[in-house]
């Protein structure tokens, strides 16, 4: 959620698309992620989230929750809000100055 989302600011949240007013789950006020409204991508039971500072978070989606598996600083980037893509075993992502292709292996 964005900085101006009140008590949910900078949290990872989930809503059911049939009821966008009722929160299903959130990461909690003690677990906030980066800044900005970075892109995310879901593949099977995993989700990759990129914040504005090019920190890449990997989550496992398990029923009504998301568990953080790892966090990596990919670039010393700025404005890393562009869309990401997964092609085979590779993740393509960018910031305002760089485009990178990461081998993420078969585990995602």
PDB file of C-alpha atoms in Angstrom:
ATOM      1  CA  UNK A   1       0.000   0.000   0.000  1.00  0.00           C
ATOM      2  CA  UNK A   2       1.194   3.571  -0.578  1.00  0.00           C
ATOM      3  CA  UNK A   3       2.529   5.976   2.033  1.00  0.00           C
ATOM      4  CA  UNK A   4      -0.891   7.657   2.364  1.00  0.00           C
ATOM      5  CA  UNK A   5      -2.827   4.435   3.106  1.00  0.00           C
ATOM      6  CA  UNK A   6      -3.248   5.225   6.785  1.00  0.00           C
ATOM      7  CA  UNK A   7      -2.685   2.243   9.093  1.00  0.00           C
ATOM      8  CA  UNK A   8      -1.996  -0.027   6.095  1.00  0.00           C
ATOM      9  CA  UNK A   9       0.797   2.147   4.651  1.00  0.00           C
ATOM     10  CA  UNK A  10       3.737   0.228   3.146  1.00  0.00           C
ATOM     11  CA  UNK A  11       2.127  -3.105   3.990  1.00  0.00           C
ATOM     12  CA  UNK A  12       1.539  -6.015   1.684  1.00  0.00           C
ATOM     13  CA  UNK A  13      -2.232  -6.554   1.608  1.00  0.00           C
ATOM     14  CA  UNK A  14      -4.701  -8.935   0.019  1.00  0.00           C
ATOM     15  CA  UNK A  15      -8.324  -8.292  -0.923  1.00  0.00           C
ATOM     16  CA  UNK A  16     -10.762 -10.630  -2.634  1.00  0.00           C
ATOM     17  CA  UNK A  17     -11.598  -9.158  -6.033  1.00  0.00           C
ATOM     18  CA  UNK A  18     -15.300  -9.748  -5.358  1.00  0.00           C
ATOM     19  CA  UNK A  19     -15.140  -7.595  -2.183  1.00  0.00           C
ATOM     20  CA  UNK A  20     -12.551  -4.818  -2.370  1.00  0.00           C
ATOM     21  CA  UNK A  21     -13.711  -3.278   0.896  1.00  0.00           C
ATOM     22  CA  UNK A  22     -12.923  -6.206   3.199  1.00  0.00           C
ATOM     23  CA  UNK A  23      -9.265  -6.954   3.908  1.00  0.00           C
ATOM     24  CA  UNK A  24      -8.375 -10.661   3.671  1.00  0.00           C
ATOM     25  CA  UNK A  25      -4.896 -10.252   5.195  1.00  0.00           C
ATOM     26  CA  UNK A  26      -2.018  -7.815   5.571  1.00  0.00           C
ATOM     27  CA  UNK A  27       1.644  -8.153   6.434  1.00  0.00           C
ATOM     28  CA  UNK A  28       1.028  -6.194   9.642  1.00  0.00           C
ATOM     29  CA  UNK A  29       2.235  -2.847  10.891  1.00  0.00           C
ATOM     30  CA  UNK A  30       5.521  -4.373  12.065  1.00  0.00           C
ATOM     31  CA  UNK A  31       6.275  -5.794   8.593  1.00  0.00           C
ATOM     32  CA  UNK A  32       6.423  -3.003   6.026  1.00  0.00           C
ATOM     33  CA  UNK A  33       8.070  -3.146   2.619  1.00  0.00           C
ATOM     34  CA  UNK A  34      10.246  -0.465   1.077  1.00  0.00           C
ATOM     35  CA  UNK A  35       8.688   2.599  -0.385  1.00  0.00           C
ATOM     36  CA  UNK A  36       6.622   3.355  -3.414  1.00  0.00           C
ATOM     37  CA  UNK A  37       4.209   1.284  -5.424  1.00  0.00           C
ATOM     38  CA  UNK A  38       6.614  -1.123  -7.052  1.00  0.00           C
ATOM     39  CA  UNK A  39       5.606  -3.929  -9.360  1.00  0.00           C
ATOM     40  CA  UNK A  40       4.922  -7.490  -8.341  1.00  0.00           C
ATOM     41  CA  UNK A  41       4.540 -10.748 -10.215  1.00  0.00           C
ATOM     42  CA  UNK A  42       3.035 -14.063  -9.122  1.00  0.00           C
ATOM     43  CA  UNK A  43       4.064 -17.490 -10.378  1.00  0.00           C
ATOM     44  CA  UNK A  44       2.489 -20.584  -8.857  1.00  0.00           C
ATOM     45  CA  UNK A  45       2.717 -20.155  -5.061  1.00  0.00           C
ATOM     46  CA  UNK A  46       5.457 -17.473  -5.131  1.00  0.00           C
ATOM     47  CA  UNK A  47       5.325 -13.698  -5.455  1.00  0.00           C
ATOM     48  CA  UNK A  48       8.157 -11.307  -6.289  1.00  0.00           C
ATOM     49  CA  UNK A  49       7.766  -7.685  -5.149  1.00  0.00           C
ATOM     50  CA  UNK A  50      10.102  -4.850  -6.159  1.00  0.00           C
ATOM     51  CA  UNK A  51      10.239  -1.572  -4.243  1.00  0.00           C
ATOM     52  CA  UNK A  52      11.366   1.835  -5.545  1.00  0.00           C
ATOM     53  CA  UNK A  53      14.897   1.260  -4.252  1.00  0.00           C
ATOM     54  CA  UNK A  54      15.254  -2.001  -6.258  1.00  0.00           C
ATOM     55  CA  UNK A  55      14.936  -4.297  -3.242  1.00  0.00           C
ATOM     56  CA  UNK A  56      13.451  -7.567  -4.440  1.00  0.00           C
ATOM     57  CA  UNK A  57      11.294  -9.542  -1.996  1.00  0.00           C
ATOM     58  CA  UNK A  58      10.327 -13.193  -2.505  1.00  0.00           C
ATOM     59  CA  UNK A  59       7.188 -14.476  -0.779  1.00  0.00           C
ATOM     60  CA  UNK A  60       5.516 -17.853  -0.547  1.00  0.00           C
ATOM     61  CA  UNK A  61       1.736 -17.547  -0.840  1.00  0.00           C
ATOM     62  CA  UNK A  62       0.080 -19.984   1.541  1.00  0.00           C
ATOM     63  CA  UNK A  63      -3.690 -19.830   1.756  1.00  0.00           C
ATOM     64  CA  UNK A  64      -4.668 -16.577   3.438  1.00  0.00           C
ATOM     65  CA  UNK A  65      -1.094 -15.319   4.037  1.00  0.00           C
ATOM     66  CA  UNK A  66       2.233 -14.474   2.429  1.00  0.00           C
ATOM     67  CA  UNK A  67       5.503 -15.503   4.087  1.00  0.00           C
ATOM     68  CA  UNK A  68       8.707 -13.642   3.303  1.00  0.00           C
ATOM     69  CA  UNK A  69      11.326 -16.103   2.028  1.00  0.00           C
ATOM     70  CA  UNK A  70      14.113 -13.685   1.124  1.00  0.00           C
ATOM     71  CA  UNK A  71      15.073 -10.101   0.316  1.00  0.00           C
ATOM     72  CA  UNK A  72      17.813  -8.995  -2.074  1.00  0.00           C
ATOM     73  CA  UNK A  73      19.222  -5.613  -3.050  1.00  0.00           C
ATOM     74  CA  UNK A  74      19.494  -6.066  -6.808  1.00  0.00           C
ATOM     75  CA  UNK A  75      20.591  -2.607  -7.945  1.00  0.00           C
ATOM     76  CA  UNK A  76      21.647   0.606  -6.293  1.00  0.00           C
ATOM     77  CA  UNK A  77      18.589   1.781  -8.151  1.00  0.00           C
ATOM     78  CA  UNK A  78      16.127   4.582  -8.153  1.00  0.00           C
ATOM     79  CA  UNK A  79      12.554   4.542  -9.357  1.00  0.00           C
ATOM     80  CA  UNK A  80      12.427   0.781  -9.851  1.00  0.00           C
ATOM     81  CA  UNK A  81       8.704   0.780 -10.583  1.00  0.00           C
ATOM     82  CA  UNK A  82       8.636  -0.680 -14.102  1.00  0.00           C
ATOM     83  CA  UNK A  83       6.830  -3.950 -14.797  1.00  0.00           C
ATOM     84  CA  UNK A  84       8.670  -7.253 -14.339  1.00  0.00           C
ATOM     85  CA  UNK A  85       8.467 -10.371 -16.478  1.00  0.00           C
ATOM     86  CA  UNK A  86       9.342 -14.018 -15.916  1.00  0.00           C
ATOM     87  CA  UNK A  87      10.550 -15.922 -18.964  1.00  0.00           C
ATOM     88  CA  UNK A  88      11.505 -19.521 -18.263  1.00  0.00           C
ATOM     89  CA  UNK A  89      14.002 -19.369 -15.400  1.00  0.00           C
ATOM     90  CA  UNK A  90      14.717 -15.655 -15.819  1.00  0.00           C
ATOM     91  CA  UNK A  91      13.309 -12.500 -14.241  1.00  0.00           C
ATOM     92  CA  UNK A  92      13.528  -9.277 -16.243  1.00  0.00           C
ATOM     93  CA  UNK A  93      13.334  -6.069 -14.228  1.00  0.00           C
ATOM     94  CA  UNK A  94      14.484  -2.455 -14.455  1.00  0.00           C
ATOM     95  CA  UNK A  95      14.928   0.818 -12.650  1.00  0.00           C
ATOM     96  CA  UNK A  96      15.178   4.303 -14.167  1.00  0.00           C
ATOM     97  CA  UNK A  97      18.677   3.603 -15.567  1.00  0.00           C
ATOM     98  CA  UNK A  98      19.244  -0.156 -15.795  1.00  0.00           C
ATOM     99  CA  UNK A  99      17.646  -3.273 -17.208  1.00  0.00           C
ATOM    100  CA  UNK A 100      18.679  -6.615 -15.708  1.00  0.00           C
ATOM    101  CA  UNK A 101      17.925 -10.246 -16.358  1.00  0.00           C
ATOM    102  CA  UNK A 102      18.303 -12.555 -13.341  1.00  0.00           C
ATOM    103  CA  UNK A 103      18.487 -16.326 -13.403  1.00  0.00           C
ATOM    104  CA  UNK A 104      15.981 -17.250 -10.714  1.00  0.00           C
ATOM    105  CA  UNK A 105      16.236 -20.988 -11.292  1.00  0.00           C
ATOM    106  CA  UNK A 106      13.472 -23.550 -11.288  1.00  0.00           C
ATOM    107  CA  UNK A 107      12.451 -22.929  -7.672  1.00  0.00           C
ATOM    108  CA  UNK A 108      10.158 -20.061  -8.575  1.00  0.00           C
TER     109      UNK A 108
END
